[in-house]
mmCIF file of C-alpha atoms and ligand atoms in Angstrom:
data_model
loop_
_atom_site.group_PDB
_atom_site.id
_atom_site.type_symbol
_atom_site.label_atom_id
_atom_site.label_comp_id
_atom_site.label_asym_id
_atom_site.label_seq_id
_atom_site.Cartn_x
_atom_site.Cartn_y
_atom_site.Cartn_z
ATOM 1 C CA MET A 1 13.261 4.041 -23.029
ATOM 2 C CA SER A 2 9.999 4.302 -21.181
ATOM 3 C CA ASN A 3 8.813 1.528 -18.891
ATOM 4 C CA ILE A 4 5.196 2.302 -18.074
ATOM 5 C CA GLN A 5 4.029 0.101 -15.210
ATOM 6 C CA LYS A 6 1.083 -0.266 -12.879
ATOM 7 C CA THR A 7 1.450 -0.956 -9.172
ATOM 8 C CA LEU A 8 -0.917 -1.545 -6.279
ATOM 9 C CA SER A 9 -1.061 0.997 -3.496
ATOM 10 C CA ILE A 10 -3.083 0.655 -0.305
ATOM 11 C CA ILE A 11 -3.833 3.539 2.020
ATOM 12 C CA LYS A 12 -4.029 1.621 5.302
ATOM 13 C CA PRO A 13 -6.593 1.955 8.134
ATOM 14 C CA ASP A 14 -4.438 4.308 10.249
ATOM 15 C CA ALA A 15 -4.288 6.865 7.432
ATOM 16 C CA VAL A 16 -7.955 6.547 6.406
ATOM 17 C CA GLU A 17 -8.927 6.895 10.057
ATOM 18 C CA ARG A 18 -7.009 10.201 10.215
ATOM 19 C CA ASN A 19 -8.614 11.298 6.936
ATOM 20 C CA LEU A 20 -5.263 11.533 5.127
ATOM 21 C CA GLN A 21 -6.398 9.907 1.885
ATOM 22 C CA ASP A 22 -6.769 13.116 -0.163
ATOM 23 C CA GLN A 23 -3.361 14.366 0.969
ATOM 24 C CA ILE A 24 -1.723 11.019 0.126
ATOM 25 C CA LYS A 25 -3.443 10.855 -3.271
ATOM 26 C CA GLN A 26 -2.176 14.371 -3.991
ATOM 27 C CA ASP A 27 1.355 13.215 -3.054
ATOM 28 C CA PHE A 28 1.063 10.452 -5.672
ATOM 29 C CA ILE A 29 -0.192 12.893 -8.315
ATOM 30 C CA ASN A 30 2.548 15.432 -7.463
ATOM 31 C CA ASN A 31 5.101 12.659 -7.989
ATOM 32 C CA GLY A 32 3.824 11.814 -11.463
ATOM 33 C CA PHE A 33 1.522 8.893 -10.688
ATOM 34 C CA GLU A 34 -1.836 8.556 -12.392
ATOM 35 C CA ILE A 35 -4.577 6.960 -10.274
ATOM 36 C CA ILE A 36 -6.124 4.580 -12.805
ATOM 37 C CA LYS A 37 -8.514 2.811 -10.427
ATOM 38 C CA GLU A 38 -9.432 3.256 -6.802
ATOM 39 C CA LYS A 39 -11.987 2.004 -4.319
ATOM 40 C CA LYS A 40 -12.656 2.269 -0.614
ATOM 41 C CA ILE A 41 -13.278 -1.130 0.965
ATOM 42 C CA HIS A 42 -13.296 -2.849 4.348
ATOM 43 C CA ILE A 43 -11.842 -6.346 3.971
ATOM 44 C CA SER A 44 -12.354 -9.345 6.258
ATOM 45 C CA LYS A 45 -9.557 -10.945 8.268
ATOM 46 C CA GLU A 46 -9.687 -13.922 5.858
ATOM 47 C CA GLU A 47 -9.180 -11.638 2.860
ATOM 48 C CA ALA A 48 -6.250 -9.929 4.614
ATOM 49 C CA GLU A 49 -4.723 -13.359 5.319
ATOM 50 C CA SER A 50 -5.035 -14.245 1.674
ATOM 51 C CA PHE A 51 -3.548 -10.914 0.524
ATOM 52 C CA TYR A 52 -0.545 -11.168 2.895
ATOM 53 C CA LYS A 53 -0.074 -14.960 2.425
ATOM 54 C CA VAL A 54 3.595 -14.393 1.535
ATOM 55 C CA HIS A 55 4.124 -13.315 5.179
ATOM 56 C CA GLU A 56 2.301 -16.367 6.613
ATOM 57 C CA SER A 57 5.348 -17.698 8.466
ATOM 58 C CA LYS A 58 6.307 -14.336 10.010
ATOM 59 C CA PRO A 59 5.690 -13.671 13.702
ATOM 60 C CA PHE A 60 3.801 -10.465 12.840
ATOM 61 C CA TYR A 61 1.397 -12.160 10.355
ATOM 62 C CA ASN A 62 -1.632 -12.449 12.648
ATOM 63 C CA ASP A 63 -1.408 -8.857 13.930
ATOM 64 C CA LEU A 64 -0.809 -7.602 10.402
ATOM 65 C CA CYS A 65 -3.982 -9.285 9.101
ATOM 66 C CA THR A 66 -6.043 -8.169 12.103
ATOM 67 C CA TYR A 67 -4.812 -4.641 11.482
ATOM 68 C CA LEU A 68 -5.446 -4.489 7.719
ATOM 69 C CA SER A 69 -9.012 -5.687 8.317
ATOM 70 C CA SER A 70 -9.615 -3.315 11.248
ATOM 71 C CA GLY A 71 -11.120 -0.454 9.210
ATOM 72 C CA PRO A 72 -11.656 0.953 5.725
ATOM 73 C CA ILE A 73 -8.733 1.099 3.280
ATOM 74 C CA ILE A 74 -8.277 2.707 -0.140
ATOM 75 C CA VAL A 75 -6.854 0.424 -2.827
ATOM 76 C CA MET A 76 -5.488 2.043 -5.971
ATOM 77 C CA SER A 77 -3.944 1.088 -9.280
ATOM 78 C CA LEU A 78 -1.154 3.621 -9.885
ATOM 79 C CA GLN A 79 0.514 4.096 -13.254
ATOM 80 C CA LYS A 80 3.717 5.844 -14.328
ATOM 81 C CA ASP A 81 7.138 5.133 -15.761
ATOM 82 C CA ASN A 82 8.860 2.693 -13.331
ATOM 83 C CA ALA A 83 5.800 2.817 -11.050
ATOM 84 C CA VAL A 84 6.826 -0.129 -8.846
ATOM 85 C CA MET A 85 10.242 1.186 -7.796
ATOM 86 C CA ASP A 86 9.175 4.834 -7.781
ATOM 87 C CA ASN A 87 6.294 4.026 -5.452
ATOM 88 C CA ARG A 88 8.639 2.172 -3.103
ATOM 89 C CA LYS A 89 10.975 5.185 -3.089
ATOM 90 C CA LEU A 90 8.087 7.557 -2.398
ATOM 91 C CA MET A 91 6.793 5.339 0.441
ATOM 92 C CA GLY A 92 10.186 5.050 2.171
ATOM 93 C CA ALA A 93 11.388 2.339 4.559
ATOM 94 C CA THR A 94 8.824 -0.054 6.096
ATOM 95 C CA ASN A 95 9.536 1.317 9.552
ATOM 96 C CA PRO A 96 8.614 5.041 9.649
ATOM 97 C CA THR A 97 11.460 5.701 12.112
ATOM 98 C CA GLU A 98 13.911 4.569 9.395
ATOM 99 C CA ALA A 99 12.160 6.279 6.479
ATOM 100 C CA GLU A 100 13.830 9.233 4.772
ATOM 101 C CA GLU A 101 12.564 12.792 5.137
ATOM 102 C CA GLY A 102 9.815 13.577 2.621
ATOM 103 C CA THR A 103 8.668 9.965 2.174
ATOM 104 C CA LEU A 104 5.051 9.005 2.842
ATOM 105 C CA ARG A 105 5.865 6.728 5.753
ATOM 106 C CA LYS A 106 8.046 9.408 7.356
ATOM 107 C CA LYS A 107 5.312 12.010 6.894
ATOM 108 C CA TYR A 108 2.323 9.919 7.903
ATOM 109 C CA GLY A 109 3.427 6.616 9.489
ATOM 110 C CA ILE A 110 2.958 5.983 13.202
ATOM 111 C CA SER A 111 4.717 2.623 13.658
ATOM 112 C CA ILE A 112 5.948 -0.368 11.657
ATOM 113 C CA ASP A 113 2.387 -1.725 11.682
ATOM 114 C CA LYS A 114 0.592 1.576 11.229
ATOM 115 C CA ASN A 115 2.857 2.676 8.392
ATOM 116 C CA SER A 116 0.027 4.279 6.378
ATOM 117 C CA VAL A 117 0.726 2.771 2.935
ATOM 118 C CA HIS A 118 1.476 -0.524 1.228
ATOM 119 C CA GLY A 119 3.007 -0.856 -2.231
ATOM 120 C CA SER A 120 3.850 -3.862 -4.406
ATOM 121 C CA ASP A 121 7.523 -4.860 -4.184
ATOM 122 C CA SER A 122 7.999 -6.127 -7.768
ATOM 123 C CA SER A 123 6.215 -5.958 -11.116
ATOM 124 C CA GLU A 124 5.270 -9.660 -10.743
ATOM 125 C CA ASN A 125 3.665 -9.001 -7.350
ATOM 126 C CA ALA A 126 2.026 -5.828 -8.695
ATOM 127 C CA LYS A 127 0.102 -7.938 -11.239
ATOM 128 C CA ILE A 128 -0.904 -10.464 -8.558
ATOM 129 C CA GLU A 129 -1.914 -7.753 -6.067
ATOM 130 C CA LEU A 130 -3.836 -5.685 -8.657
ATOM 131 C CA ASP A 131 -5.732 -8.821 -9.713
ATOM 132 C CA PHE A 132 -6.491 -9.546 -6.055
ATOM 133 C CA PHE A 133 -8.413 -6.291 -5.654
ATOM 134 C CA PHE A 134 -9.524 -5.351 -9.159
ATOM 135 C CA LYS A 135 -10.224 -8.576 -11.050
ATOM 136 C CA ASN A 136 -13.968 -8.853 -11.656
HETATM 137 P P1 LIG B 1 3.711 -3.709 4.069
HETATM 138 O O1 LIG B 1 4.550 -3.055 3.038
HETATM 139 O O2 LIG B 1 2.241 -3.550 3.972
HETATM 140 O O3 LIG B 1 4.032 -5.285 4.055
HETATM 141 C C1 LIG B 1 3.885 -6.101 5.191
HETATM 142 C C2 LIG B 1 3.673 -5.324 6.437
HETATM 143 O O4 LIG B 1 3.981 -6.002 7.638
HETATM 144 C C3 LIG B 1 4.604 -4.126 6.460
HETATM 145 O O5 LIG B 1 4.175 -3.197 5.510
HETATM 146 C C4 LIG B 1 4.498 -3.689 7.932
HETATM 147 O O6 LIG B 1 3.446 -2.777 8.144
HETATM 148 C C5 LIG B 1 4.161 -5.000 8.648
HETATM 149 N N1 LIG B 1 5.210 -5.423 9.591
HETATM 150 C C6 LIG B 1 5.049 -5.575 10.914
HETATM 151 N N2 LIG B 1 6.192 -5.976 11.496
HETATM 152 C C7 LIG B 1 7.114 -6.082 10.506
HETATM 153 C C8 LIG B 1 8.492 -6.437 10.486
HETATM 154 N N3 LIG B 1 9.163 -6.787 11.599
HETATM 155 N N4 LIG B 1 9.138 -6.432 9.295
HETATM 156 C C9 LIG B 1 8.455 -6.093 8.149
HETATM 157 N N5 LIG B 1 7.149 -5.741 8.123
HETATM 158 C C10 LIG B 1 6.480 -5.727 9.288
#
């Protein structure tokens, strides 16, 4: 049975800065994702804090929000069968040094902070995160 889902993907500042967005978008397309919506934006620290609120109590929260607001990002709505889990598989482990060969974070990530891409971790969070960036 098919399970068509949408998920939020962010191409983070480190990847946009290195001009990797077309390559990363092609990786998504090659892996069966359809890019339904996309926009290039530069968010404020306050917006980053709101987006990553779930990590508020973590020691890395402040640096994470400073980083996500440090330069332009590409936010995308990706669609395919099992998009949420398939995107997480394609991204690989959070820390690029632990990510499997062929995954986006292994290919492009620099560090646990500069790990090139973000993806929603559940279908519930995908709805919340897509609304965050794409609700009018
Ligand atoms: P992301 O999937 O965008 O979700 C939260 C981000 O916090 C994560 O990717 C990492 O880039 C960043 N981060 C920094 N330090 C840690 C850590 N120790 N554990 C998990 N995520 C971390």
